[in-house]
Structures are given as C-alpha cells and as structure tokens.
Amino acid sequence: MTSHSSLNADLHCHSVVSDGTLTPEQLAERAHGNGVQLWALTDHDELGGQERARIAASLLGMDYVSGVEISVSWMGQTIHIVGLGIDATHAGILEGLRRTRDGRGNRAKMMAEQLSKVGIAGAYEGALHFAGNHDLISRTHFARFLVEQGVCRDTDHVFKNYLVEDKPGYVPHLWASLDDAVAWIKGAGGAAVIAHPGRYKLSAMQMDELYKHFKDIGGIAIEVITGSHSPNQYQTYGKIAQHYGFLASRGSDFHDPEESYIDLGTLPHLPEHLTPVWTLFH
Ligand code: AMP
Ligand code: MN
Ligand code: MN
Ligand code: MN
C-alpha cells in the first residue's frame, strides 16, 4: 500500500448499520467503482458493519482500515471523533460504544413527543422504519421520515427547520466524553481523528482548546478534506493540521446516493504538504 497524499483514500462513510442507506457490501462496491484505494466504514457509535466491510473490500482487492465515528459531548456541543485502525473486537471500545448508543431510544421518543406538539404524528415509529439498526436511531432517520411525510422537501431543509437547537424536535443529549472516546480508540490500537472540524459551533478559543486537549490525550489527526467542508475550509484546516502537528485525513462522509452531494472517493486529494493519516496503516 502506498502512503502518498494522492492516494484515493476515503476514510469516512456510513452504512445501514448507522444512518446510511447502503449495506457495507454496496458501499464497498461503490467505493471500488469510484477508484477508492483505501477505504474505511465509520458508522456512528457502532462496529457492527466492520467484519462485512472488511470482507467485501478484500473480495474486491481494496485495502481496508476499520473505523468508527463516536458521538462526543464537549463544551455543550456535539463533536464527532473518528477512530481508524481499531481492533473492532476489543472489549473496551465495544462496551463504551454500547453505552454511547444506549440513550438513543429515549431521546428518539422525546423527539417524537416534541414533533407531535407541532402537529407531526407518528414520528417515532416513522423514524424507526428507516433505521436499519434499531439500536441506532438517529436524527437522520427522523429527517427521512419528515421528507417522506412531505413536511420538508429534503433532509437539508429538515436540518434547517427541525431537530436542531431552538427548532421543533431538538432534544439535547449527553454523549461520550472526549477523553473516554479517545481512550477507547487508543485502547483498541487505533488512531483518533477529529471529524469535520469546520462544522462545530465553537469559538476560535474553544477550538484551540479542543485541538490542544485532543493532542494532550493522544489524538493524532484531523479531517481536512471532507464532504462536510467547503473548498475554503480545505485550506483553513490544512493550516490548522500543520500548526498543531496533526496528521490529515480525507473522507466523503457519504450516507446515501441522493442525500449526499459528495460521492465516495470523489473529493480532491489531500494537499501534498500534509502528512496523511494513512501513513500509519501500512
Ligand atoms: P444524531 O447522531 O442522531 O444526532 O444524528 C446526527 C446525524 O444527522 C449526522 O451524522 C448527519 O448524518 C445528520 N446531520 C446532522 N446535521 C446535519 C445537517 N445540517 N445536514 C445534513 N445532515 C445532518
Ligand atoms: Mn450521519
Ligand atoms: Mn459526523
Ligand atoms: Mn459521518
């Protein structure tokens, strides 16, 4: 395996095991078809798809790195930490993720209750219908239900008008701690990566504190080229990676052929002056 920055690595996407709509096998086919050379499936708070993804990739002759995207609460915000190259059978991370998933069912019921107050009935059952894994009911499943019901024209619209702070259907939730998430990833032999740093509603000072603390506890990389960043942000977070001495990651954050506007393996390459996180995996 090569480790250069122009490798077509896609180290962030979701399957039906969390809030994607394709199976691990369908994702492997799609990634391979789009020229991906190194792939990771990173379902939210779940390792249930790892074995299938690894086998599917191997049958296609595509290199695979195990992955996960952990939901974390930090300074009152939700942030996402990707773990790459973990042992997906390690007891510590499996137990930690199980606990992280546990609150989702109750949260979903409270979300549905709120939605019913603005005249949207049956949202819990409706969202559950879209969830391939009933342990992992997410806002994405509610968003698909609201689109199906004609409440919004697409999921983008949902996340502007529902399910987010100060809008109907938003229920604050306490996820894993940053320290625990990084400890689980490291305990399972993996590399911890801050997912889509450009997406958080944190001040520059809070982001600085996040990078420093993350580094202190053994975090090693940030996503620079991601489907959640604009081209301007590729530059910004490339500089951040250099400034703090982080390795750089690349991943589409693909969820669904219709909803995701960036397909697997189609993002720009990592800039050459950055050190790719995949130098760790060969
Ligand atoms: P949850 O973990 O249940 O809070 O759901 C979070 C998921 O909702 C993310 O992983 C995305 O897939 C989706 N999501 C959150 N915000 C947005 C947004 N602004 N646009 C589209 N999808 C979003
Ligand atoms: Mn998602
Ligand atoms: Mn995310
Ligand atoms: Mn994601």
PDB file of C-alpha atoms and ligand atoms in Angstrom:
ATOM      1  CA  MET A   1       0.000   0.000   0.000  1.00  0.00           C
ATOM      2  CA  THR A   2       1.210   3.473  -0.778  1.00  0.00           C
ATOM      3  CA  SER A   3       1.119   6.272   1.739  1.00  0.00           C
ATOM      4  CA  HIS A   4       1.327   9.332  -0.507  1.00  0.00           C
ATOM      5  CA  SER A   5      -1.114  12.202  -0.359  1.00  0.00           C
ATOM      6  CA  SER A   6      -2.622  11.452  -3.775  1.00  0.00           C
ATOM      7  CA  LEU A   7      -3.833   8.013  -2.660  1.00  0.00           C
ATOM      8  CA  ASN A   8      -7.577   7.769  -3.179  1.00  0.00           C
ATOM      9  CA  ALA A   9      -8.369   7.125   0.467  1.00  0.00           C
ATOM     10  CA  ASP A  10     -11.946   7.528   1.702  1.00  0.00           C
ATOM     11  CA  LEU A  11     -11.907   7.139   5.468  1.00  0.00           C
ATOM     12  CA  HIS A  12     -15.387   8.291   6.451  1.00  0.00           C
ATOM     13  CA  CYS A  13     -18.808   6.954   5.418  1.00  0.00           C
ATOM     14  CA  HIS A  14     -21.949   5.345   6.826  1.00  0.00           C
ATOM     15  CA  SER A  15     -23.922   2.162   6.158  1.00  0.00           C
ATOM     16  CA  VAL A  16     -27.367   0.870   7.220  1.00  0.00           C
ATOM     17  CA  VAL A  17     -25.673  -0.165  10.465  1.00  0.00           C
ATOM     18  CA  SER A  18     -25.959   3.529  11.434  1.00  0.00           C
ATOM     19  CA  ASP A  19     -27.611   6.256   9.349  1.00  0.00           C
ATOM     20  CA  GLY A  20     -26.518   5.372   5.824  1.00  0.00           C
ATOM     21  CA  THR A  21     -28.846   3.710   3.316  1.00  0.00           C
ATOM     22  CA  LEU A  22     -26.436   1.265   1.636  1.00  0.00           C
ATOM     23  CA  THR A  23     -25.157  -2.019   3.060  1.00  0.00           C
ATOM     24  CA  PRO A  24     -21.436  -2.411   3.794  1.00  0.00           C
ATOM     25  CA  GLU A  25     -21.216  -4.563   0.635  1.00  0.00           C
ATOM     26  CA  GLN A  26     -22.947  -1.946  -1.547  1.00  0.00           C
ATOM     27  CA  LEU A  27     -20.632   0.753  -0.152  1.00  0.00           C
ATOM     28  CA  ALA A  28     -17.552  -1.383  -0.877  1.00  0.00           C
ATOM     29  CA  GLU A  29     -18.721  -1.855  -4.491  1.00  0.00           C
ATOM     30  CA  ARG A  30     -19.422   1.833  -4.902  1.00  0.00           C
ATOM     31  CA  ALA A  31     -16.105   2.902  -3.354  1.00  0.00           C
ATOM     32  CA  HIS A  32     -14.189   0.444  -5.528  1.00  0.00           C
ATOM     33  CA  GLY A  33     -16.120   1.537  -8.617  1.00  0.00           C
ATOM     34  CA  ASN A  34     -15.167   5.146  -7.887  1.00  0.00           C
ATOM     35  CA  GLY A  35     -11.475   4.256  -7.657  1.00  0.00           C
ATOM     36  CA  VAL A  36     -11.051   4.218  -3.872  1.00  0.00           C
ATOM     37  CA  GLN A  37      -7.756   2.512  -2.964  1.00  0.00           C
ATOM     38  CA  LEU A  38      -8.047   2.600   0.817  1.00  0.00           C
ATOM     39  CA  TRP A  39     -11.446   2.548   2.457  1.00  0.00           C
ATOM     40  CA  ALA A  40     -12.913   2.784   5.960  1.00  0.00           C
ATOM     41  CA  LEU A  41     -16.543   2.369   7.023  1.00  0.00           C
ATOM     42  CA  THR A  42     -17.127   4.670  10.014  1.00  0.00           C
ATOM     43  CA  ASP A  43     -20.648   4.069  11.309  1.00  0.00           C
ATOM     44  CA  HIS A  44     -21.855   6.244  14.196  1.00  0.00           C
ATOM     45  CA  ASP A  45     -21.181   4.596  17.578  1.00  0.00           C
ATOM     46  CA  GLU A  46     -21.252   1.101  16.012  1.00  0.00           C
ATOM     47  CA  LEU A  47     -18.779  -1.539  14.919  1.00  0.00           C
ATOM     48  CA  GLY A  48     -21.449  -3.968  13.680  1.00  0.00           C
ATOM     49  CA  GLY A  49     -20.565  -3.458   9.995  1.00  0.00           C
ATOM     50  CA  GLN A  50     -16.798  -3.836  10.270  1.00  0.00           C
ATOM     51  CA  GLU A  51     -16.459  -7.519   9.506  1.00  0.00           C
ATOM     52  CA  ARG A  52     -18.731  -7.287   6.464  1.00  0.00           C
ATOM     53  CA  ALA A  53     -16.933  -4.187   5.174  1.00  0.00           C
ATOM     54  CA  ARG A  54     -13.516  -5.770   5.559  1.00  0.00           C
ATOM     55  CA  ILE A  55     -14.590  -8.953   3.749  1.00  0.00           C
ATOM     56  CA  ALA A  56     -16.326  -7.036   0.951  1.00  0.00           C
ATOM     57  CA  ALA A  57     -13.255  -4.839   0.446  1.00  0.00           C
ATOM     58  CA  SER A  58     -10.950  -7.822   0.426  1.00  0.00           C
ATOM     59  CA  LEU A  59     -13.064  -9.607  -2.227  1.00  0.00           C
ATOM     60  CA  LEU A  60     -12.658  -6.512  -4.412  1.00  0.00           C
ATOM     61  CA  GLY A  61      -8.911  -6.256  -3.736  1.00  0.00           C
ATOM     62  CA  MET A  62      -9.361  -2.887  -1.998  1.00  0.00           C
ATOM     63  CA  ASP A  63      -7.348  -2.069   1.125  1.00  0.00           C
ATOM     64  CA  TYR A  64      -9.447  -1.612   4.239  1.00  0.00           C
ATOM     65  CA  VAL A  65      -8.978   0.136   7.592  1.00  0.00           C
ATOM     66  CA  SER A  66     -11.529  -0.445  10.341  1.00  0.00           C
ATOM     67  CA  GLY A  67     -13.371   2.641  11.519  1.00  0.00           C
ATOM     68  CA  VAL A  68     -15.987   4.253  13.728  1.00  0.00           C
ATOM     69  CA  GLU A  69     -17.368   7.763  14.314  1.00  0.00           C
ATOM     70  CA  ILE A  70     -18.005   8.389  18.006  1.00  0.00           C
ATOM     71  CA  SER A  71     -20.528  10.978  19.251  1.00  0.00           C
ATOM     72  CA  VAL A  72     -18.948  13.131  21.955  1.00  0.00           C
ATOM     73  CA  SER A  73     -20.242  15.983  24.124  1.00  0.00           C
ATOM     74  CA  TRP A  74     -17.691  18.739  24.632  1.00  0.00           C
ATOM     75  CA  MET A  75     -18.290  22.264  25.954  1.00  0.00           C
ATOM     76  CA  GLY A  76     -22.012  21.799  25.494  1.00  0.00           C
ATOM     77  CA  GLN A  77     -21.656  20.859  21.817  1.00  0.00           C
ATOM     78  CA  THR A  78     -21.727  17.541  19.990  1.00  0.00           C
ATOM     79  CA  ILE A  79     -18.483  16.760  18.251  1.00  0.00           C
ATOM     80  CA  HIS A  80     -17.511  13.643  16.323  1.00  0.00           C
ATOM     81  CA  ILE A  81     -14.307  11.675  16.778  1.00  0.00           C
ATOM     82  CA  VAL A  82     -13.359   9.138  14.124  1.00  0.00           C
ATOM     83  CA  GLY A  83     -11.347   6.102  15.189  1.00  0.00           C
ATOM     84  CA  LEU A  84      -9.287   4.395  12.475  1.00  0.00           C
ATOM     85  CA  GLY A  85      -7.337   1.142  12.502  1.00  0.00           C
ATOM     86  CA  ILE A  86      -9.011  -0.083  15.678  1.00  0.00           C
ATOM     87  CA  ASP A  87      -9.404  -3.709  16.671  1.00  0.00           C
ATOM     88  CA  ALA A  88     -13.168  -3.961  16.142  1.00  0.00           C
ATOM     89  CA  THR A  89     -13.429  -6.860  18.597  1.00  0.00           C
ATOM     90  CA  HIS A  90     -11.776  -5.032  21.516  1.00  0.00           C
ATOM     91  CA  ALA A  91     -13.973  -5.255  24.650  1.00  0.00           C
ATOM     92  CA  GLY A  92     -13.261  -1.715  25.884  1.00  0.00           C
ATOM     93  CA  ILE A  93     -14.463   0.099  22.789  1.00  0.00           C
ATOM     94  CA  LEU A  94     -17.413  -2.283  22.276  1.00  0.00           C
ATOM     95  CA  GLU A  95     -18.645  -1.620  25.820  1.00  0.00           C
ATOM     96  CA  GLY A  96     -18.054   2.136  25.527  1.00  0.00           C
ATOM     97  CA  LEU A  97     -19.985   2.324  22.256  1.00  0.00           C
ATOM     98  CA  ARG A  98     -22.830   0.266  23.658  1.00  0.00           C
ATOM     99  CA  ARG A  99     -23.188   2.798  26.476  1.00  0.00           C
ATOM    100  CA  THR A 100     -22.987   5.680  23.996  1.00  0.00           C
ATOM    101  CA  ARG A 101     -25.823   4.148  21.932  1.00  0.00           C
ATOM    102  CA  ASP A 102     -27.982   3.405  24.967  1.00  0.00           C
ATOM    103  CA  GLY A 103     -29.645   6.801  25.316  1.00  0.00           C
ATOM    104  CA  ARG A 104     -30.773   6.978  21.680  1.00  0.00           C
ATOM    105  CA  GLY A 105     -34.098   5.176  22.120  1.00  0.00           C
ATOM    106  CA  ASN A 106     -35.317   7.519  24.856  1.00  0.00           C
ATOM    107  CA  ARG A 107     -34.052  10.566  23.037  1.00  0.00           C
ATOM    108  CA  ALA A 108     -35.963   9.449  19.943  1.00  0.00           C
ATOM    109  CA  LYS A 109     -39.188   9.123  21.937  1.00  0.00           C
ATOM    110  CA  MET A 110     -38.723  12.639  23.332  1.00  0.00           C
ATOM    111  CA  MET A 111     -38.019  13.969  19.834  1.00  0.00           C
ATOM    112  CA  ALA A 112     -41.247  12.377  18.593  1.00  0.00           C
ATOM    113  CA  GLU A 113     -43.178  13.863  21.502  1.00  0.00           C
ATOM    114  CA  GLN A 114     -41.935  17.336  20.587  1.00  0.00           C
ATOM    115  CA  LEU A 115     -42.780  16.834  16.930  1.00  0.00           C
ATOM    116  CA  SER A 116     -46.299  15.712  17.854  1.00  0.00           C
ATOM    117  CA  LYS A 117     -46.776  19.089  19.582  1.00  0.00           C
ATOM    118  CA  VAL A 118     -46.243  20.838  16.250  1.00  0.00           C
ATOM    119  CA  GLY A 119     -48.697  18.500  14.551  1.00  0.00           C
ATOM    120  CA  ILE A 120     -46.351  15.793  13.252  1.00  0.00           C
ATOM    121  CA  ALA A 121     -47.703  12.471  14.491  1.00  0.00           C
ATOM    122  CA  GLY A 122     -46.113   9.025  14.497  1.00  0.00           C
ATOM    123  CA  ALA A 123     -42.522  10.233  14.162  1.00  0.00           C
ATOM    124  CA  TYR A 124     -41.006   7.604  16.460  1.00  0.00           C
ATOM    125  CA  GLU A 125     -42.457   4.670  14.518  1.00  0.00           C
ATOM    126  CA  GLY A 126     -41.822   6.519  11.275  1.00  0.00           C
ATOM    127  CA  ALA A 127     -38.150   7.104  12.047  1.00  0.00           C
ATOM    128  CA  LEU A 128     -37.714   3.570  13.330  1.00  0.00           C
ATOM    129  CA  HIS A 129     -38.990   2.313   9.994  1.00  0.00           C
ATOM    130  CA  PHE A 130     -35.985   3.978   8.316  1.00  0.00           C
ATOM    131  CA  ALA A 131     -33.477   2.631  10.844  1.00  0.00           C
ATOM    132  CA  GLY A 132     -31.656  -0.475   9.654  1.00  0.00           C
ATOM    133  CA  ASN A 133     -30.371  -0.953  13.200  1.00  0.00           C
ATOM    134  CA  HIS A 134     -32.971  -0.267  15.877  1.00  0.00           C
ATOM    135  CA  ASP A 135     -30.173   0.317  18.425  1.00  0.00           C
ATOM    136  CA  LEU A 136     -29.071   3.258  16.387  1.00  0.00           C
ATOM    137  CA  ILE A 137     -31.996   5.549  15.765  1.00  0.00           C
ATOM    138  CA  SER A 138     -30.619   8.920  14.708  1.00  0.00           C
ATOM    139  CA  ARG A 139     -31.797  12.339  13.657  1.00  0.00           C
ATOM    140  CA  THR A 140     -31.122  11.283  10.064  1.00  0.00           C
ATOM    141  CA  HIS A 141     -33.911   8.695  10.330  1.00  0.00           C
ATOM    142  CA  PHE A 142     -36.293  11.364  11.623  1.00  0.00           C
ATOM    143  CA  ALA A 143     -35.189  13.620   8.757  1.00  0.00           C
ATOM    144  CA  ARG A 144     -36.060  10.924   6.198  1.00  0.00           C
ATOM    145  CA  PHE A 145     -39.459  10.453   7.837  1.00  0.00           C
ATOM    146  CA  LEU A 146     -40.163  14.214   7.661  1.00  0.00           C
ATOM    147  CA  VAL A 147     -39.264  14.213   3.963  1.00  0.00           C
ATOM    148  CA  GLU A 148     -41.454  11.150   3.338  1.00  0.00           C
ATOM    149  CA  GLN A 149     -44.341  12.938   5.088  1.00  0.00           C
ATOM    150  CA  GLY A 150     -43.903  15.980   2.872  1.00  0.00           C
ATOM    151  CA  VAL A 151     -43.081  18.208   5.864  1.00  0.00           C
ATOM    152  CA  CYS A 152     -39.781  19.185   4.172  1.00  0.00           C
ATOM    153  CA  ARG A 153     -38.612  18.808   0.583  1.00  0.00           C
ATOM    154  CA  ASP A 154     -35.232  17.281   1.545  1.00  0.00           C
ATOM    155  CA  THR A 155     -33.107  16.418   4.556  1.00  0.00           C
ATOM    156  CA  ASP A 156     -31.106  19.658   4.246  1.00  0.00           C
ATOM    157  CA  HIS A 157     -34.341  21.513   4.804  1.00  0.00           C
ATOM    158  CA  VAL A 158     -35.111  19.350   7.826  1.00  0.00           C
ATOM    159  CA  PHE A 159     -31.794  20.217   9.480  1.00  0.00           C
ATOM    160  CA  LYS A 160     -32.510  23.922   8.979  1.00  0.00           C
ATOM    161  CA  ASN A 161     -36.023  23.856  10.407  1.00  0.00           C
ATOM    162  CA  TYR A 162     -36.294  20.839  12.689  1.00  0.00           C
ATOM    163  CA  LEU A 163     -34.192  18.646  15.003  1.00  0.00           C
ATOM    164  CA  VAL A 164     -31.601  21.368  15.673  1.00  0.00           C
ATOM    165  CA  GLU A 165     -31.273  23.790  18.597  1.00  0.00           C
ATOM    166  CA  ASP A 166     -34.289  26.110  19.032  1.00  0.00           C
ATOM    167  CA  LYS A 167     -36.345  24.149  16.464  1.00  0.00           C
ATOM    168  CA  PRO A 168     -39.046  21.507  16.994  1.00  0.00           C
ATOM    169  CA  GLY A 169     -37.746  18.008  17.626  1.00  0.00           C
ATOM    170  CA  TYR A 170     -34.447  19.059  19.181  1.00  0.00           C
ATOM    171  CA  VAL A 171     -33.563  17.160  22.335  1.00  0.00           C
ATOM    172  CA  PRO A 172     -30.180  17.883  23.917  1.00  0.00           C
ATOM    173  CA  HIS A 173     -28.234  14.743  24.629  1.00  0.00           C
ATOM    174  CA  LEU A 174     -25.170  13.793  26.642  1.00  0.00           C
ATOM    175  CA  TRP A 175     -22.846  11.624  24.540  1.00  0.00           C
ATOM    176  CA  ALA A 176     -19.462  10.138  25.461  1.00  0.00           C
ATOM    177  CA  SER A 177     -16.748  12.351  26.912  1.00  0.00           C
ATOM    178  CA  LEU A 178     -13.863  13.328  24.651  1.00  0.00           C
ATOM    179  CA  ASP A 179     -11.377  11.657  26.980  1.00  0.00           C
ATOM    180  CA  ASP A 180     -13.336   8.389  27.028  1.00  0.00           C
ATOM    181  CA  ALA A 181     -13.767   8.289  23.249  1.00  0.00           C
ATOM    182  CA  VAL A 182     -10.055   8.837  22.623  1.00  0.00           C
ATOM    183  CA  ALA A 183      -9.166   6.300  25.329  1.00  0.00           C
ATOM    184  CA  TRP A 184     -11.440   3.638  23.730  1.00  0.00           C
ATOM    185  CA  ILE A 185      -9.890   4.238  20.316  1.00  0.00           C
ATOM    186  CA  LYS A 186      -6.337   4.134  21.650  1.00  0.00           C
ATOM    187  CA  GLY A 187      -7.128   1.127  23.838  1.00  0.00           C
ATOM    188  CA  ALA A 188      -8.257  -0.708  20.702  1.00  0.00           C
ATOM    189  CA  GLY A 189      -4.975   0.196  18.976  1.00  0.00           C
ATOM    190  CA  GLY A 190      -6.469   2.889  16.715  1.00  0.00           C
ATOM    191  CA  ALA A 191      -5.824   6.483  15.711  1.00  0.00           C
ATOM    192  CA  ALA A 192      -8.199   9.226  16.930  1.00  0.00           C
ATOM    193  CA  VAL A 193      -9.224  11.849  14.366  1.00  0.00           C
ATOM    194  CA  ILE A 194     -11.367  14.978  14.843  1.00  0.00           C
ATOM    195  CA  ALA A 195     -14.144  14.658  12.235  1.00  0.00           C
ATOM    196  CA  HIS A 196     -15.125  17.703  10.123  1.00  0.00           C
ATOM    197  CA  PRO A 197     -13.666  20.373  12.469  1.00  0.00           C
ATOM    198  CA  GLY A 198     -15.260  23.094  10.342  1.00  0.00           C
ATOM    199  CA  ARG A 199     -18.748  22.075  11.420  1.00  0.00           C
ATOM    200  CA  TYR A 200     -18.656  22.903  15.116  1.00  0.00           C
ATOM    201  CA  LYS A 201     -20.266  25.978  16.613  1.00  0.00           C
ATOM    202  CA  LEU A 202     -17.298  26.735  18.837  1.00  0.00           C
ATOM    203  CA  SER A 203     -15.299  29.961  19.129  1.00  0.00           C
ATOM    204  CA  ALA A 204     -11.689  30.142  17.900  1.00  0.00           C
ATOM    205  CA  MET A 205     -10.572  29.959  21.520  1.00  0.00           C
ATOM    206  CA  GLN A 206     -12.685  26.887  22.194  1.00  0.00           C
ATOM    207  CA  MET A 207     -11.368  25.218  19.021  1.00  0.00           C
ATOM    208  CA  ASP A 208      -7.800  25.998  20.136  1.00  0.00           C
ATOM    209  CA  GLU A 209      -8.565  24.364  23.463  1.00  0.00           C
ATOM    210  CA  LEU A 210     -10.095  21.379  21.671  1.00  0.00           C
ATOM    211  CA  TYR A 211      -7.004  20.845  19.469  1.00  0.00           C
ATOM    212  CA  LYS A 212      -4.620  21.206  22.425  1.00  0.00           C
ATOM    213  CA  HIS A 213      -6.573  18.943  24.739  1.00  0.00           C
ATOM    214  CA  PHE A 214      -7.155  16.378  21.993  1.00  0.00           C
ATOM    215  CA  LYS A 215      -3.420  16.339  21.319  1.00  0.00           C
ATOM    216  CA  ASP A 216      -2.601  16.046  25.056  1.00  0.00           C
ATOM    217  CA  ILE A 217      -4.741  12.933  25.408  1.00  0.00           C
ATOM    218  CA  GLY A 218      -3.226  11.280  22.343  1.00  0.00           C
ATOM    219  CA  GLY A 219      -5.397  12.451  19.436  1.00  0.00           C
ATOM    220  CA  ILE A 220      -3.352  12.332  16.264  1.00  0.00           C
ATOM    221  CA  ALA A 221      -5.215  13.699  13.235  1.00  0.00           C
ATOM    222  CA  ILE A 222      -7.990  15.929  11.940  1.00  0.00           C
ATOM    223  CA  GLU A 223     -10.108  15.654   8.820  1.00  0.00           C
ATOM    224  CA  VAL A 224      -9.042  18.254   6.267  1.00  0.00           C
ATOM    225  CA  ILE A 225     -10.691  17.084   3.043  1.00  0.00           C
ATOM    226  CA  THR A 226     -14.233  16.060   3.942  1.00  0.00           C
ATOM    227  CA  GLY A 227     -17.654  16.246   2.350  1.00  0.00           C
ATOM    228  CA  SER A 228     -18.594  18.499   5.277  1.00  0.00           C
ATOM    229  CA  HIS A 229     -16.006  21.190   4.381  1.00  0.00           C
ATOM    230  CA  SER A 230     -16.124  23.833   1.679  1.00  0.00           C
ATOM    231  CA  PRO A 231     -13.035  24.292  -0.552  1.00  0.00           C
ATOM    232  CA  ASN A 232     -12.093  27.336   1.569  1.00  0.00           C
ATOM    233  CA  GLN A 233     -12.143  25.146   4.634  1.00  0.00           C
ATOM    234  CA  TYR A 234      -9.744  22.645   2.992  1.00  0.00           C
ATOM    235  CA  GLN A 235      -7.167  25.447   3.201  1.00  0.00           C
ATOM    236  CA  THR A 236      -8.110  26.566   6.693  1.00  0.00           C
ATOM    237  CA  TYR A 237      -7.936  23.090   8.211  1.00  0.00           C
ATOM    238  CA  GLY A 238      -4.804  22.186   6.258  1.00  0.00           C
ATOM    239  CA  LYS A 239      -3.135  25.081   8.036  1.00  0.00           C
ATOM    240  CA  ILE A 240      -4.601  24.009  11.369  1.00  0.00           C
ATOM    241  CA  ALA A 241      -3.214  20.481  10.872  1.00  0.00           C
ATOM    242  CA  GLN A 242       0.254  21.917  10.222  1.00  0.00           C
ATOM    243  CA  HIS A 243       0.040  24.397  13.077  1.00  0.00           C
ATOM    244  CA  TYR A 244      -0.885  21.811  15.701  1.00  0.00           C
ATOM    245  CA  GLY A 245       1.142  18.974  14.194  1.00  0.00           C
ATOM    246  CA  PHE A 246      -1.804  16.751  13.265  1.00  0.00           C
ATOM    247  CA  LEU A 247      -1.861  14.165  10.506  1.00  0.00           C
ATOM    248  CA  ALA A 248      -4.527  14.878   7.886  1.00  0.00           C
ATOM    249  CA  SER A 249      -7.473  12.698   6.897  1.00  0.00           C
ATOM    250  CA  ARG A 250      -9.803  12.572   3.902  1.00  0.00           C
ATOM    251  CA  GLY A 251     -13.325  11.170   3.766  1.00  0.00           C
ATOM    252  CA  SER A 252     -16.580  11.823   1.938  1.00  0.00           C
ATOM    253  CA  ASP A 253     -18.957  11.293   4.902  1.00  0.00           C
ATOM    254  CA  PHE A 254     -21.162   9.571   2.321  1.00  0.00           C
ATOM    255  CA  HIS A 255     -24.609   8.473   3.623  1.00  0.00           C
ATOM    256  CA  ASP A 256     -26.869   7.986   0.598  1.00  0.00           C
ATOM    257  CA  PRO A 257     -26.708   8.418  -3.198  1.00  0.00           C
ATOM    258  CA  GLU A 258     -29.476  11.057  -3.209  1.00  0.00           C
ATOM    259  CA  GLU A 259     -28.815  12.889   0.046  1.00  0.00           C
ATOM    260  CA  SER A 260     -25.026  13.098  -0.113  1.00  0.00           C
ATOM    261  CA  TYR A 261     -23.709  15.569  -2.616  1.00  0.00           C
ATOM    262  CA  ILE A 262     -20.164  14.161  -2.362  1.00  0.00           C
ATOM    263  CA  ASP A 263     -19.825  10.577  -3.566  1.00  0.00           C
ATOM    264  CA  LEU A 264     -17.335   8.046  -2.196  1.00  0.00           C
ATOM    265  CA  GLY A 265     -13.791   8.654  -3.439  1.00  0.00           C
ATOM    266  CA  THR A 266     -14.566  11.837  -5.381  1.00  0.00           C
ATOM    267  CA  LEU A 267     -13.119  14.550  -3.128  1.00  0.00           C
ATOM    268  CA  PRO A 268      -9.917  16.421  -4.047  1.00  0.00           C
ATOM    269  CA  HIS A 269      -6.694  14.749  -2.934  1.00  0.00           C
ATOM    270  CA  LEU A 270      -5.010  15.792   0.270  1.00  0.00           C
ATOM    271  CA  PRO A 271      -2.625  18.705  -0.292  1.00  0.00           C
ATOM    272  CA  GLU A 272       0.916  17.403  -0.770  1.00  0.00           C
ATOM    273  CA  HIS A 273       2.475  19.285   2.107  1.00  0.00           C
ATOM    274  CA  LEU A 274       0.299  17.494   4.675  1.00  0.00           C
ATOM    275  CA  THR A 275       1.133  14.107   6.176  1.00  0.00           C
ATOM    276  CA  PRO A 276      -1.745  11.693   5.528  1.00  0.00           C
ATOM    277  CA  VAL A 277      -3.134   9.744   8.454  1.00  0.00           C
ATOM    278  CA  TRP A 278      -2.811   6.597   6.286  1.00  0.00           C
ATOM    279  CA  THR A 279       0.988   6.662   6.731  1.00  0.00           C
ATOM    280  CA  LEU A 280       0.043   4.862   9.979  1.00  0.00           C
ATOM    281  CA  PHE A 281      -1.674   1.944   8.274  1.00  0.00           C
ATOM    282  CA  HIS A 282       0.872   0.246   6.087  1.00  0.00           C
TER     283      HIS A 282
HETATM  284  P1  AMP B   1     -27.532  12.106  15.699  1.00  0.00           P
HETATM  285  O1  AMP B   1     -26.259  11.349  15.922  1.00  0.00           O
HETATM  286  O2  AMP B   1     -28.742  11.274  15.915  1.00  0.00           O
HETATM  287  O3  AMP B   1     -27.583  13.415  16.425  1.00  0.00           O
HETATM  288  O4  AMP B   1     -27.589  12.457  14.143  1.00  0.00           O
HETATM  289  C1  AMP B   1     -26.532  13.153  13.550  1.00  0.00           C
HETATM  290  C2  AMP B   1     -26.577  12.933  12.051  1.00  0.00           C
HETATM  291  O5  AMP B   1     -27.514  13.805  11.453  1.00  0.00           O
HETATM  292  C3  AMP B   1     -25.251  13.288  11.384  1.00  0.00           C
HETATM  293  O6  AMP B   1     -24.374  12.200  11.418  1.00  0.00           O
HETATM  294  C4  AMP B   1     -25.686  13.601   9.984  1.00  0.00           C
HETATM  295  O7  AMP B   1     -25.806  12.409   9.252  1.00  0.00           O
HETATM  296  C5  AMP B   1     -27.049  14.202  10.180  1.00  0.00           C
HETATM  297  N1  AMP B   1     -26.971  15.677  10.192  1.00  0.00           N
HETATM  298  C6  AMP B   1     -26.751  16.477  11.233  1.00  0.00           C
HETATM  299  N2  AMP B   1     -26.763  17.772  10.872  1.00  0.00           N
HETATM  300  C7  AMP B   1     -26.987  17.772   9.549  1.00  0.00           C
HETATM  301  C8  AMP B   1     -27.135  18.785   8.578  1.00  0.00           C
HETATM  302  N3  AMP B   1     -27.036  20.071   8.883  1.00  0.00           N
HETATM  303  N4  AMP B   1     -27.365  18.409   7.306  1.00  0.00           N
HETATM  304  C9  AMP B   1     -27.483  17.108   6.976  1.00  0.00           C
HETATM  305  N5  AMP B   1     -27.347  16.102   7.857  1.00  0.00           N
HETATM  306  C10 AMP B   1     -27.123  16.439   9.122  1.00  0.00           C
HETATM  307 MN    MN B   2     -24.642  10.642   9.967  1.00  0.00          MN
HETATM  308 MN    MN B   3     -20.104  13.488  11.772  1.00  0.00          MN
HETATM  309 MN    MN B   4     -20.134  10.932   9.482  1.00  0.00          MN
END
